[in-house]
Every structure is written in structure tokens, then in C-alpha cells.
PDB file of C-alpha atoms in Angstrom:
ATOM      1  CA  MET A   1      52.491   6.969  13.009  1.00  0.00           C
ATOM      2  CA  ALA A   2      51.886   5.014   9.789  1.00  0.00           C
ATOM      3  CA  ARG A   3      49.369   2.823  11.595  1.00  0.00           C
ATOM      4  CA  ALA A   4      47.553   5.907  12.923  1.00  0.00           C
ATOM      5  CA  HIS A   5      47.555   7.431   9.452  1.00  0.00           C
ATOM      6  CA  ARG A   6      46.023   4.287   7.947  1.00  0.00           C
ATOM      7  CA  ALA A   7      43.390   4.187  10.679  1.00  0.00           C
ATOM      8  CA  LEU A   8      42.470   7.830  10.037  1.00  0.00           C
ATOM      9  CA  LEU A   9      42.282   7.192   6.296  1.00  0.00           C
ATOM     10  CA  SER A  10      40.020   4.170   6.848  1.00  0.00           C
ATOM     11  CA  LEU A  11      37.755   6.276   9.072  1.00  0.00           C
ATOM     12  CA  LEU A  12      37.483   8.987   6.433  1.00  0.00           C
ATOM     13  CA  VAL A  13      36.621   6.421   3.769  1.00  0.00           C
ATOM     14  CA  LEU A  14      33.946   4.941   6.037  1.00  0.00           C
ATOM     15  CA  ILE A  15      32.439   8.350   6.743  1.00  0.00           C
ATOM     16  CA  ALA A  16      32.412   9.187   3.034  1.00  0.00           C
ATOM     17  CA  SER A  17      30.740   5.904   2.146  1.00  0.00           C
ATOM     18  CA  VAL A  18      28.072   6.317   4.826  1.00  0.00           C
ATOM     19  CA  SER A  19      27.307   9.899   3.831  1.00  0.00           C
ATOM     20  CA  GLY A  20      27.162   8.901   0.162  1.00  0.00           C
ATOM     21  CA  ALA A  21      24.645   6.166   0.931  1.00  0.00           C
ATOM     22  CA  ALA A  22      21.917   8.706   1.696  1.00  0.00           C
ATOM     23  CA  SER A  23      22.219  11.189  -1.159  1.00  0.00           C
ATOM     24  CA  LYS A  24      18.485  11.743  -1.696  1.00  0.00           C
ATOM     25  CA  LEU A  25      15.627  12.958   0.448  1.00  0.00           C
ATOM     26  CA  PHE A  26      11.908  12.237   0.675  1.00  0.00           C
ATOM     27  CA  THR A  27       9.606  14.666   2.449  1.00  0.00           C
ATOM     28  CA  VAL A  28       6.290  12.967   3.210  1.00  0.00           C
ATOM     29  CA  VAL A  29       3.428  15.404   3.866  1.00  0.00           C
ATOM     30  CA  ASN A  30      -0.080  14.741   5.165  1.00  0.00           C
ATOM     31  CA  ASN A  31      -2.429  17.390   3.831  1.00  0.00           C
ATOM     32  CA  CYS A  32      -5.522  15.306   4.658  1.00  0.00           C
ATOM     33  CA  GLU A  33      -7.981  16.253   7.382  1.00  0.00           C
ATOM     34  CA  TYR A  34      -7.309  12.939   9.121  1.00  0.00           C
ATOM     35  CA  THR A  35      -4.291  10.895  10.203  1.00  0.00           C
ATOM     36  CA  VAL A  36      -2.486   8.880   7.545  1.00  0.00           C
ATOM     37  CA  TRP A  37      -0.028   6.075   8.327  1.00  0.00           C
ATOM     38  CA  PRO A  38       2.553   5.893   5.499  1.00  0.00           C
ATOM     39  CA  GLY A  39       3.929   2.443   4.727  1.00  0.00           C
ATOM     40  CA  ILE A  40       7.198   1.748   2.920  1.00  0.00           C
ATOM     41  CA  LEU A  41       8.395  -1.422   1.184  1.00  0.00           C
ATOM     42  CA  SER A  42      11.914  -1.739  -0.241  1.00  0.00           C
ATOM     43  CA  SER A  43      12.409  -3.937  -3.303  1.00  0.00           C
ATOM     44  CA  ALA A  44      14.374  -7.177  -2.999  1.00  0.00           C
ATOM     45  CA  GLY A  45      18.090  -6.424  -2.926  1.00  0.00           C
ATOM     46  CA  SER A  46      17.583  -2.746  -2.124  1.00  0.00           C
ATOM     47  CA  ALA A  47      18.883  -1.097   1.048  1.00  0.00           C
ATOM     48  CA  GLY A  48      16.199  -0.493   3.663  1.00  0.00           C
ATOM     49  CA  MET A  49      14.768   2.870   4.686  1.00  0.00           C
ATOM     50  CA  GLU A  50      15.119   4.278   8.218  1.00  0.00           C
ATOM     51  CA  SER A  51      11.446   3.444   8.868  1.00  0.00           C
ATOM     52  CA  THR A  52       8.871   1.240   7.163  1.00  0.00           C
ATOM     53  CA  GLY A  53       5.782   2.741   8.770  1.00  0.00           C
ATOM     54  CA  PHE A  54       4.728   5.653  10.951  1.00  0.00           C
ATOM     55  CA  ALA A  55       1.846   8.039  11.693  1.00  0.00           C
ATOM     56  CA  LEU A  56       1.352  11.506  10.223  1.00  0.00           C
ATOM     57  CA  ALA A  57      -1.264  13.720  11.852  1.00  0.00           C
ATOM     58  CA  PRO A  58      -3.104  16.281   9.697  1.00  0.00           C
ATOM     59  CA  GLY A  59      -0.650  18.959   8.559  1.00  0.00           C
ATOM     60  CA  GLU A  60       2.385  16.976   9.722  1.00  0.00           C
ATOM     61  CA  SER A  61       5.407  16.076   7.565  1.00  0.00           C
ATOM     62  CA  ARG A  62       8.504  13.920   7.901  1.00  0.00           C
ATOM     63  CA  ALA A  63      11.835  14.101   6.062  1.00  0.00           C
ATOM     64  CA  MET A  64      13.554  10.797   5.310  1.00  0.00           C
ATOM     65  CA  SER A  65      16.971  10.098   3.829  1.00  0.00           C
ATOM     66  CA  VAL A  66      16.945   7.685   0.886  1.00  0.00           C
ATOM     67  CA  PRO A  67      19.807   5.212   0.356  1.00  0.00           C
ATOM     68  CA  SER A  68      21.677   5.469  -2.912  1.00  0.00           C
ATOM     69  CA  GLY A  69      20.117   3.190  -5.516  1.00  0.00           C
ATOM     70  CA  TRP A  70      16.982   2.622  -3.433  1.00  0.00           C
ATOM     71  CA  SER A  71      13.993   1.002  -5.093  1.00  0.00           C
ATOM     72  CA  GLY A  72      10.580   0.481  -3.579  1.00  0.00           C
ATOM     73  CA  ARG A  73       7.141   1.890  -2.947  1.00  0.00           C
ATOM     74  CA  LEU A  74       5.385   4.165  -0.473  1.00  0.00           C
ATOM     75  CA  TRP A  75       1.661   4.413   0.253  1.00  0.00           C
ATOM     76  CA  GLY A  76      -0.791   5.732   2.831  1.00  0.00           C
ATOM     77  CA  ARG A  77      -2.829   3.618   5.237  1.00  0.00           C
ATOM     78  CA  THR A  78      -6.142   4.952   6.542  1.00  0.00           C
ATOM     79  CA  LEU A  79      -8.656   4.229   9.309  1.00  0.00           C
ATOM     80  CA  CYS A  80      -6.049   2.498  11.464  1.00  0.00           C
ATOM     81  CA  SER A  81      -6.468   1.409  15.078  1.00  0.00           C
ATOM     82  CA  THR A  82      -5.036  -0.907  17.726  1.00  0.00           C
ATOM     83  CA  ASP A  83      -7.270  -3.579  19.242  1.00  0.00           C
ATOM     84  CA  ASP A  84      -7.338  -4.827  22.832  1.00  0.00           C
ATOM     85  CA  SER A  85      -4.620  -7.389  22.101  1.00  0.00           C
ATOM     86  CA  GLY A  86      -2.270  -4.662  20.818  1.00  0.00           C
ATOM     87  CA  LYS A  87      -2.646  -5.604  17.138  1.00  0.00           C
ATOM     88  CA  PHE A  88      -2.460  -2.622  14.791  1.00  0.00           C
ATOM     89  CA  ALA A  89      -4.552  -2.784  11.595  1.00  0.00           C
ATOM     90  CA  CYS A  90      -5.864  -0.435   8.908  1.00  0.00           C
ATOM     91  CA  VAL A  91      -9.028  -0.517   6.811  1.00  0.00           C
ATOM     92  CA  THR A  92      -7.114   0.513   3.663  1.00  0.00           C
ATOM     93  CA  GLY A  93      -3.494  -0.117   2.693  1.00  0.00           C
ATOM     94  CA  ASP A  94      -2.838  -2.497   5.597  1.00  0.00           C
ATOM     95  CA  CYS A  95       0.538  -4.250   5.383  1.00  0.00           C
ATOM     96  CA  GLY A  96      -0.309  -7.177   7.668  1.00  0.00           C
ATOM     97  CA  SER A  97       2.487  -6.642  10.204  1.00  0.00           C
ATOM     98  CA  GLY A  98       0.164  -6.001  13.134  1.00  0.00           C
ATOM     99  CA  LYS A  99       2.054  -2.815  14.018  1.00  0.00           C
ATOM    100  CA  GLN A 100       2.801   0.629  12.607  1.00  0.00           C
ATOM    101  CA  ASP A 101       6.113  -0.554  11.155  1.00  0.00           C
ATOM    102  CA  CYS A 102       5.342  -2.616   8.054  1.00  0.00           C
ATOM    103  CA  ALA A 103       8.537  -4.677   8.477  1.00  0.00           C
ATOM    104  CA  GLY A 104       8.636  -6.015   4.918  1.00  0.00           C
ATOM    105  CA  GLY A 105       4.898  -6.206   4.332  1.00  0.00           C
ATOM    106  CA  GLY A 106       3.313  -4.652   1.256  1.00  0.00           C
ATOM    107  CA  ALA A 107       0.046  -2.759   0.863  1.00  0.00           C
ATOM    108  CA  ALA A 108      -3.146  -4.807   0.672  1.00  0.00           C
ATOM    109  CA  PRO A 109      -5.060  -3.550  -2.377  1.00  0.00           C
ATOM    110  CA  PRO A 110      -6.719  -1.288  -3.134  1.00  0.00           C
ATOM    111  CA  ALA A 111      -4.061   1.337  -2.409  1.00  0.00           C
ATOM    112  CA  THR A 112      -2.508   4.266  -4.261  1.00  0.00           C
ATOM    113  CA  LEU A 113       1.229   3.533  -4.669  1.00  0.00           C
ATOM    114  CA  ALA A 114       4.140   5.925  -5.167  1.00  0.00           C
ATOM    115  CA  GLU A 115       6.897   3.839  -6.800  1.00  0.00           C
ATOM    116  CA  PHE A 116      10.590   4.756  -7.124  1.00  0.00           C
ATOM    117  CA  THR A 117      13.843   3.471  -8.590  1.00  0.00           C
ATOM    118  CA  MET A 118      16.657   5.839  -7.619  1.00  0.00           C
ATOM    119  CA  ASP A 119      19.925   6.167  -9.553  1.00  0.00           C
ATOM    120  CA  GLY A 120      18.765   3.782 -12.249  1.00  0.00           C
ATOM    121  CA  SER A 121      19.696   3.564 -15.920  1.00  0.00           C
ATOM    122  CA  ASN A 122      22.049   6.410 -16.934  1.00  0.00           C
ATOM    123  CA  GLY A 123      21.885   7.740 -13.395  1.00  0.00           C
ATOM    124  CA  MET A 124      18.204   8.673 -13.710  1.00  0.00           C
ATOM    125  CA  ASP A 125      15.546   8.425 -11.004  1.00  0.00           C
ATOM    126  CA  PHE A 126      12.375   6.677 -12.195  1.00  0.00           C
ATOM    127  CA  TYR A 127       9.089   7.294 -10.387  1.00  0.00           C
ATOM    128  CA  ASP A 128       5.336   7.006 -10.843  1.00  0.00           C
ATOM    129  CA  VAL A 129       2.051   6.970  -8.946  1.00  0.00           C
ATOM    130  CA  SER A 130       0.121   3.791  -9.664  1.00  0.00           C
ATOM    131  CA  LEU A 131      -3.604   3.017  -9.471  1.00  0.00           C
ATOM    132  CA  VAL A 132      -3.053  -0.425 -11.010  1.00  0.00           C
ATOM    133  CA  ASP A 133      -3.711  -1.985  -7.582  1.00  0.00           C
ATOM    134  CA  GLY A 134      -6.646   0.343  -6.989  1.00  0.00           C
ATOM    135  CA  TYR A 135      -6.970   3.639  -5.129  1.00  0.00           C
ATOM    136  CA  ASN A 136      -7.426   4.780  -1.549  1.00  0.00           C
ATOM    137  CA  LEU A 137      -5.890   8.282  -1.307  1.00  0.00           C
ATOM    138  CA  PRO A 138      -4.923  11.194  -3.548  1.00  0.00           C
ATOM    139  CA  VAL A 139      -1.092  11.250  -3.784  1.00  0.00           C
ATOM    140  CA  LEU A 140       1.210  13.737  -5.526  1.00  0.00           C
ATOM    141  CA  VAL A 141       4.974  13.313  -6.096  1.00  0.00           C
ATOM    142  CA  VAL A 142       6.856  16.549  -6.832  1.00  0.00           C
ATOM    143  CA  PRO A 143      10.603  16.505  -7.665  1.00  0.00           C
ATOM    144  CA  GLN A 144      12.716  19.449  -6.524  1.00  0.00           C
ATOM    145  CA  GLY A 145      16.266  20.536  -7.363  1.00  0.00           C
ATOM    146  CA  ALA A 146      16.693  18.218 -10.345  1.00  0.00           C
ATOM    147  CA  ALA A 147      19.325  18.858 -12.984  1.00  0.00           C
ATOM    148  CA  PRO A 148      18.073  19.335 -16.571  1.00  0.00           C
ATOM    149  CA  GLY A 149      17.159  16.119 -18.329  1.00  0.00           C
ATOM    150  CA  GLY A 150      14.501  13.464 -18.314  1.00  0.00           C
ATOM    151  CA  ASN A 151      10.751  13.730 -18.087  1.00  0.00           C
ATOM    152  CA  CYS A 152      10.985  15.431 -14.688  1.00  0.00           C
ATOM    153  CA  ALA A 153       7.527  16.619 -13.650  1.00  0.00           C
ATOM    154  CA  PRO A 154       4.927  16.242 -10.889  1.00  0.00           C
ATOM    155  CA  ALA A 155       3.159  12.875 -11.006  1.00  0.00           C
ATOM    156  CA  GLY A 156       0.144  11.497  -9.243  1.00  0.00           C
ATOM    157  CA  CYS A 157      -3.566  11.716  -8.580  1.00  0.00           C
ATOM    158  CA  MET A 158      -4.979  14.949  -7.159  1.00  0.00           C
ATOM    159  CA  VAL A 159      -8.599  13.843  -6.970  1.00  0.00           C
ATOM    160  CA  ASP A 160     -10.612  12.090  -4.254  1.00  0.00           C
ATOM    161  CA  LEU A 161     -12.182   9.226  -6.214  1.00  0.00           C
ATOM    162  CA  ASN A 162     -13.792   7.310  -3.359  1.00  0.00           C
ATOM    163  CA  GLY A 163     -17.164   9.028  -3.626  1.00  0.00           C
ATOM    164  CA  ALA A 164     -17.305   8.711  -7.424  1.00  0.00           C
ATOM    165  CA  CYS A 165     -16.019   5.129  -7.616  1.00  0.00           C
ATOM    166  CA  PRO A 166     -18.353   2.810  -9.576  1.00  0.00           C
ATOM    167  CA  ALA A 167     -20.421   0.695  -7.195  1.00  0.00           C
ATOM    168  CA  ASP A 168     -18.900  -2.593  -8.335  1.00  0.00           C
ATOM    169  CA  LEU A 169     -15.393  -1.314  -7.505  1.00  0.00           C
ATOM    170  CA  ARG A 170     -16.245   0.568  -4.329  1.00  0.00           C
ATOM    171  CA  VAL A 171     -14.923  -0.498  -0.921  1.00  0.00           C
ATOM    172  CA  ALA A 172     -17.126   0.666   1.952  1.00  0.00           C
ATOM    173  CA  SER A 173     -16.585   0.618   5.697  1.00  0.00           C
ATOM    174  CA  ALA A 174     -18.892   0.649   8.681  1.00  0.00           C
ATOM    175  CA  SER A 175     -16.913   3.573  10.065  1.00  0.00           C
ATOM    176  CA  SER A 176     -17.653   5.544   6.887  1.00  0.00           C
ATOM    177  CA  HIS A 177     -21.427   4.901   7.260  1.00  0.00           C
ATOM    178  CA  GLY A 178     -21.550   3.052   3.951  1.00  0.00           C
ATOM    179  CA  GLY A 179     -19.487   5.609   2.050  1.00  0.00           C
ATOM    180  CA  GLY A 180     -16.513   4.632  -0.054  1.00  0.00           C
ATOM    181  CA  VAL A 181     -13.071   4.404   1.558  1.00  0.00           C
ATOM    182  CA  ALA A 182     -11.239   2.911  -1.442  1.00  0.00           C
ATOM    183  CA  CYS A 183     -11.765   1.935  -5.072  1.00  0.00           C
ATOM    184  CA  LYS A 184     -10.722  -1.490  -6.392  1.00  0.00           C
ATOM    185  CA  SER A 185      -9.055  -2.126  -9.708  1.00  0.00           C
ATOM    186  CA  ALA A 186     -11.062  -4.141 -12.228  1.00  0.00           C
ATOM    187  CA  CYS A 187      -8.443  -6.895 -11.883  1.00  0.00           C
ATOM    188  CA  GLU A 188      -9.090  -7.219  -8.154  1.00  0.00           C
ATOM    189  CA  ALA A 189     -12.863  -6.898  -8.547  1.00  0.00           C
ATOM    190  CA  PHE A 190     -13.335  -9.419 -11.358  1.00  0.00           C
ATOM    191  CA  GLY A 191     -10.063 -11.379 -11.633  1.00  0.00           C
ATOM    192  CA  SER A 192     -10.263 -11.783 -15.406  1.00  0.00           C
ATOM    193  CA  ALA A 193      -7.102 -12.099 -17.502  1.00  0.00           C
ATOM    194  CA  GLN A 194      -8.219  -9.176 -19.667  1.00  0.00           C
ATOM    195  CA  TYR A 195      -8.352  -6.792 -16.712  1.00  0.00           C
ATOM    196  CA  CYS A 196      -5.268  -8.270 -15.019  1.00  0.00           C
ATOM    197  CA  CYS A 197      -3.122  -8.235 -18.199  1.00  0.00           C
ATOM    198  CA  SER A 198      -2.260 -11.895 -17.637  1.00  0.00           C
ATOM    199  CA  GLY A 199      -2.282 -15.052 -19.756  1.00  0.00           C
ATOM    200  CA  GLU A 200      -3.022 -14.256 -23.381  1.00  0.00           C
ATOM    201  CA  TYR A 201      -3.396 -10.605 -22.340  1.00  0.00           C
ATOM    202  CA  GLY A 202       0.067 -10.482 -20.793  1.00  0.00           C
ATOM    203  CA  ASN A 203       1.587  -8.053 -23.288  1.00  0.00           C
ATOM    204  CA  PRO A 204       0.872  -4.480 -24.445  1.00  0.00           C
ATOM    205  CA  ASN A 205      -0.457  -5.655 -27.808  1.00  0.00           C
ATOM    206  CA  THR A 206      -3.350  -7.593 -26.295  1.00  0.00           C
ATOM    207  CA  CYS A 207      -3.945  -5.797 -22.979  1.00  0.00           C
ATOM    208  CA  LYS A 208      -5.642  -2.496 -23.753  1.00  0.00           C
ATOM    209  CA  PRO A 209      -7.310   0.179 -21.614  1.00  0.00           C
ATOM    210  CA  SER A 210     -10.763  -0.779 -20.360  1.00  0.00           C
ATOM    211  CA  ALA A 211     -13.719   1.392 -19.401  1.00  0.00           C
ATOM    212  CA  TYR A 212     -12.674   0.815 -15.801  1.00  0.00           C
ATOM    213  CA  SER A 213      -9.057   1.902 -16.293  1.00  0.00           C
ATOM    214  CA  GLN A 214     -10.319   4.945 -18.204  1.00  0.00           C
ATOM    215  CA  PHE A 215     -12.297   5.943 -15.103  1.00  0.00           C
ATOM    216  CA  PHE A 216      -8.949   6.320 -13.304  1.00  0.00           C
ATOM    217  CA  LYS A 217      -7.106   7.845 -16.282  1.00  0.00           C
ATOM    218  CA  ASN A 218      -9.740  10.484 -16.982  1.00  0.00           C
ATOM    219  CA  ALA A 219      -9.500  11.676 -13.389  1.00  0.00           C
ATOM    220  CA  CYS A 220      -5.735  11.271 -12.957  1.00  0.00           C
ATOM    221  CA  PRO A 221      -3.917  11.805 -16.289  1.00  0.00           C
ATOM    222  CA  ARG A 222      -0.426  11.468 -14.725  1.00  0.00           C
ATOM    223  CA  ALA A 223      -1.011   8.200 -12.859  1.00  0.00           C
ATOM    224  CA  TYR A 224      -0.817   4.575 -13.995  1.00  0.00           C
ATOM    225  CA  SER A 225      -4.323   3.311 -14.739  1.00  0.00           C
ATOM    226  CA  TYR A 226      -3.446  -0.220 -15.945  1.00  0.00           C
ATOM    227  CA  ALA A 227      -0.329  -2.355 -16.367  1.00  0.00           C
ATOM    228  CA  TYR A 228       0.833  -1.018 -19.753  1.00  0.00           C
ATOM    229  CA  ASP A 229       0.022   2.649 -19.210  1.00  0.00           C
ATOM    230  CA  ASP A 230       3.733   3.575 -19.401  1.00  0.00           C
ATOM    231  CA  ALA A 231       3.772   6.362 -21.984  1.00  0.00           C
ATOM    232  CA  THR A 232       2.011   8.986 -19.841  1.00  0.00           C
ATOM    233  CA  SER A 233       2.704   7.586 -16.403  1.00  0.00           C
ATOM    234  CA  THR A 234       6.465   7.031 -15.908  1.00  0.00           C
ATOM    235  CA  PHE A 235       8.642  10.022 -15.031  1.00  0.00           C
ATOM    236  CA  THR A 236      12.406  10.464 -14.757  1.00  0.00           C
ATOM    237  CA  CYS A 237      14.711  13.026 -13.170  1.00  0.00           C
ATOM    238  CA  ALA A 238      18.464  13.500 -13.554  1.00  0.00           C
ATOM    239  CA  GLY A 239      20.912  14.682 -10.901  1.00  0.00           C
ATOM    240  CA  SER A 240      21.954  13.295  -7.550  1.00  0.00           C
ATOM    241  CA  ASP A 241      20.590  16.297  -5.643  1.00  0.00           C
ATOM    242  CA  THR A 242      16.948  15.721  -6.565  1.00  0.00           C
ATOM    243  CA  THR A 243      14.568  15.569  -3.602  1.00  0.00           C
ATOM    244  CA  TYR A 244      10.966  14.397  -3.698  1.00  0.00           C
ATOM    245  CA  VAL A 245       7.937  15.755  -1.855  1.00  0.00           C
ATOM    246  CA  ILE A 246       5.220  13.101  -1.506  1.00  0.00           C
ATOM    247  CA  THR A 247       1.905  14.631  -0.434  1.00  0.00           C
ATOM    248  CA  PHE A 248      -1.261  12.842   0.649  1.00  0.00           C
ATOM    249  CA  CYS A 249      -4.445  14.804  -0.222  1.00  0.00           C
ATOM    250  CA  PRO A 250      -2.549  17.476  -2.180  1.00  0.00           C
ATOM    251  CA  SER A 251      -4.292  20.817  -2.567  1.00  0.00           C
ATOM    252  CA  THR A 252      -4.478  23.162  -5.531  1.00  0.00           C
ATOM    253  CA  THR A 253      -1.645  25.049  -3.821  1.00  0.00           C
ATOM    254  CA  SER A 254       0.478  21.936  -4.346  1.00  0.00           C
ATOM    255  CA  VAL A 255      -0.224  22.144  -8.066  1.00  0.00           C
ATOM    256  CA  LYS A 256       0.716  25.828  -8.204  1.00  0.00           C
ATOM    257  CA  SER A 257       3.952  25.274  -6.291  1.00  0.00           C
ATOM    258  CA  ALA A 258       4.826  22.347  -8.541  1.00  0.00           C
ATOM    259  CA  GLY A 259       4.587  24.631 -11.536  1.00  0.00           C
ATOM    260  CA  SER A 260       4.267  23.541 -15.134  1.00  0.00           C
ATOM    261  CA  SER A 261       6.780  21.354 -16.882  1.00  0.00           C
ATOM    262  CA  PRO A 262       7.957  21.673 -20.492  1.00  0.00           C
ATOM    263  CA  HIS A 263       8.559  17.919 -20.412  1.00  0.00           C
ATOM    264  CA  ALA A 264       4.864  17.069 -20.045  1.00  0.00           C
ATOM    265  CA  PRO A 265       2.958  19.299 -22.520  1.00  0.00           C
ATOM    266  CA  GLY A 266      -0.727  18.608 -22.855  1.00  0.00           C
ATOM    267  CA  LEU A 267      -0.715  16.329 -19.822  1.00  0.00           C
ATOM    268  CA  PRO A 268      -2.595  18.074 -16.994  1.00  0.00           C
ATOM    269  CA  LEU A 269      -2.514  17.007 -13.378  1.00  0.00           C
ATOM    270  CA  ILE A 270      -6.256  17.577 -13.118  1.00  0.00           C
ATOM    271  CA  ASN A 271      -9.116  17.483 -15.604  1.00  0.00           C
ATOM    272  CA  ASP A 272     -11.495  20.310 -14.674  1.00  0.00           C
ATOM    273  CA  THR A 273     -14.531  18.231 -15.658  1.00  0.00           C
ATOM    274  CA  MET A 274     -14.550  14.466 -15.417  1.00  0.00           C
ATOM    275  CA  VAL A 275     -17.254  12.189 -16.773  1.00  0.00           C
ATOM    276  CA  TYR A 276     -17.595   9.012 -14.735  1.00  0.00           C
ATOM    277  CA  LEU A 277     -19.151   6.032 -16.447  1.00  0.00           C
ATOM    278  CA  GLY A 278     -21.983   4.409 -14.551  1.00  0.00           C
ATOM    279  CA  GLY A 279     -22.766   0.731 -14.230  1.00  0.00           C
ATOM    280  CA  ASP A 280     -24.783   0.301 -17.419  1.00  0.00           C
ATOM    281  CA  GLN A 281     -22.014   1.725 -19.603  1.00  0.00           C
ATOM    282  CA  LEU A 282     -19.271  -0.172 -17.825  1.00  0.00           C
ATOM    283  CA  GLY A 283     -21.414  -3.297 -17.914  1.00  0.00           C
ATOM    284  CA  ALA A 284     -21.086  -3.574 -21.681  1.00  0.00           C
ATOM    285  CA  GLY A 285     -17.301  -3.841 -21.389  1.00  0.00           C
ATOM    286  CA  ALA A 286     -17.545  -6.242 -18.475  1.00  0.00           C
ATOM    287  CA  ALA A 287     -19.998  -8.471 -20.295  1.00  0.00           C
ATOM    288  CA  ALA A 288     -17.732  -8.584 -23.334  1.00  0.00           C
ATOM    289  CA  ALA A 289     -14.930  -9.753 -21.073  1.00  0.00           C
ATOM    290  CA  GLY A 290     -17.144 -12.388 -19.484  1.00  0.00           C
ATOM    291  CA  SER A 291     -17.044 -10.583 -16.125  1.00  0.00           C
ATOM    292  CA  PRO A 292     -19.894  -9.807 -13.708  1.00  0.00           C
ATOM    293  CA  SER A 293     -22.105  -6.905 -14.724  1.00  0.00           C
ATOM    294  CA  PRO A 294     -21.782  -3.878 -12.407  1.00  0.00           C
ATOM    295  CA  LEU A 295     -24.593  -3.151  -9.994  1.00  0.00           C
ATOM    296  CA  LEU A 296     -24.666   0.607 -10.382  1.00  0.00           C
ATOM    297  CA  HIS A 297     -27.797   1.686 -12.321  1.00  0.00           C
ATOM    298  CA  ALA A 298     -26.978   5.294 -13.060  1.00  0.00           C
ATOM    299  CA  VAL A 299     -25.760   5.824 -16.600  1.00  0.00           C
ATOM    300  CA  VAL A 300     -23.528   8.854 -16.205  1.00  0.00           C
ATOM    301  CA  ALA A 301     -22.494  10.982 -13.247  1.00  0.00           C
ATOM    302  CA  VAL A 302     -20.689  14.187 -14.060  1.00  0.00           C
ATOM    303  CA  VAL A 303     -18.384  15.584 -11.400  1.00  0.00           C
ATOM    304  CA  SER A 304     -17.187  19.173 -11.903  1.00  0.00           C
ATOM    305  CA  LEU A 305     -14.096  20.328 -10.040  1.00  0.00           C
ATOM    306  CA  VAL A 306     -14.418  24.044  -9.365  1.00  0.00           C
ATOM    307  CA  LEU A 307     -10.766  25.063  -9.177  1.00  0.00           C
ATOM    308  CA  ALA A 308     -10.725  28.439 -10.934  1.00  0.00           C
ATOM    309  CA  ARG A 309     -10.744  30.428  -7.725  1.00  0.00           C
ATOM    310  CA  ALA A 310      -7.561  28.665  -6.582  1.00  0.00           C
ATOM    311  CA  PHE A 311      -5.526  29.602  -9.648  1.00  0.00           C
TER     312      PHE A 311
END
């Protein structure tokens, strides 16, 4: 009887530990008009997710349990296909695994990254959407069910930047008939220490926003635009019951459902009018950094987002 009792107790402990290992939930939503293949990479030492890559058709979503203490990143891959040899590859965000499952591979830049550290310092979840490695898709992260505390608010980039991307950062594809499918970071495009925040620029005192990073920040105020853009780009939520909805190509409805947050006053998700610097203006900053001058000849292109009817 004692042996049976100990066995039952051990089973209950095991069940409790397993159920406690998945205390959070991600819901990944594809609101784009095309298929997106999410990729997931767990940080070193972090428990793995149930999947590291899958397909989401337009309008489709997938709920995923998140191990306690999980840390890693999630992104969307686009324009993916399988060749005659069975190798799977994507034009943007490819993880190099040769199949839908990324299996430990990270996103090839440029790619929009949703980054998480769950149950971190003081039990807080830390999250952000980063354009530091460039941009390929609009992504919005919305926390739900969080306890009071922290800077708990929607984060991300609501805007499609591929068409407005400066020519010297633009990634085009034959399948897009010369149109942009992604937008490089200045670090990837030029490789200079100033843009990469490396070498003598490897600290927040010497690495400052550039005209290129401001292109991203003006359009996406709640996303990382360069390495030391922490103050307006890192968000935290308290409470073990917090769930996160990660939406590709979020709509204005997503903004309305996210609501406003008292923790992020004066920090909009979208700027109604964005001024994009053309090549000649950006060229002055690039020349000062000793980098190649951009090829785009237009001086300023103004893009107005007509959103009033949605609100």
C-alpha cells in the first residue's frame, strides 16, 4: 500500500510539473493576403517549443503553449516553395533548414523579429518587435490577461514598409516583378561600425540613431529601430496568465482591439503621416559615415495613411 501511495504521489508530482511547464500561450495569426510560414528559434539553454516552423494560410491562426521561462524569437517567412529535390526555401526570413521546420536555424536578414523572454527578472515577461535586422512583414504583439504592472502594451510595426523602403536598402524579387519584398538594415547594407553599433560605436554613448534607423522609427514608433533603441521599444508584462497574440499584417481592427495603454502615453502604434527620406537626404549621413551613397534620387516621398474611417 505504501509503495502504491508513493507511486501515486510521484505521478501527481510529474503531472503538476508537466502542466506547469506550459503556463503561457502564443496565438499566431496570419492576417496577410498570402501564406506566411512562421519560424521559431529558442535561445540557448531554453526549452524548445512544440514546433519550430509551419505554414499559416491567409486568415489562419495557431495556438501554441509556451514553456515556463522560454526565451527566443518568432518571425514570418514569405515567398516559400519546395524545389524538385524536396528542398524548402523562402525568399525572406529563410532559416536554412531546407524544410518548414527551422530545427534550430535563425532568420536570414532582413526579417521582422518578435522577441520574448518569459518569466524573467521579478517574474516579468519581456518582449519587443525588432527591425534591427531589417524588415519583411508588419508584425504586432498584443498581450492579453496580464496582471497590473510593467509597461504592458501592444508592440510592433503596423505598416507595410516594403514599397517605401529606400532604394539602397530595398530587397527585390523576380516573383515580385521588381517590387520590394523586404527592407535591409543599414548595418546589413553597408556593414559600417557606426550603423552596426560595433567597435568604437559599441555602446549607447557613441551609437546614435541614423537617418536610416529613423526611417523605421518614424513608421513604427513601438519597434526597435537600432541596437540601443531600448527606451521606447522594450515592453514588460506581469502575471503568469498573460497570453500573447502575434499577428502578421495586423489591421486597424487589431489596433482597436488592443486598446490604448496608460503605460505608453504619447507613443502611438501608427503615425498617420510618415515622411520617408529619399536617397539624397540619406546620402549625407551615409557619406559622413564613409558608407556608399544611396542610389535613390528622389528627395522626399510622403506616404499618408488614411485610417480615419477605421476608427
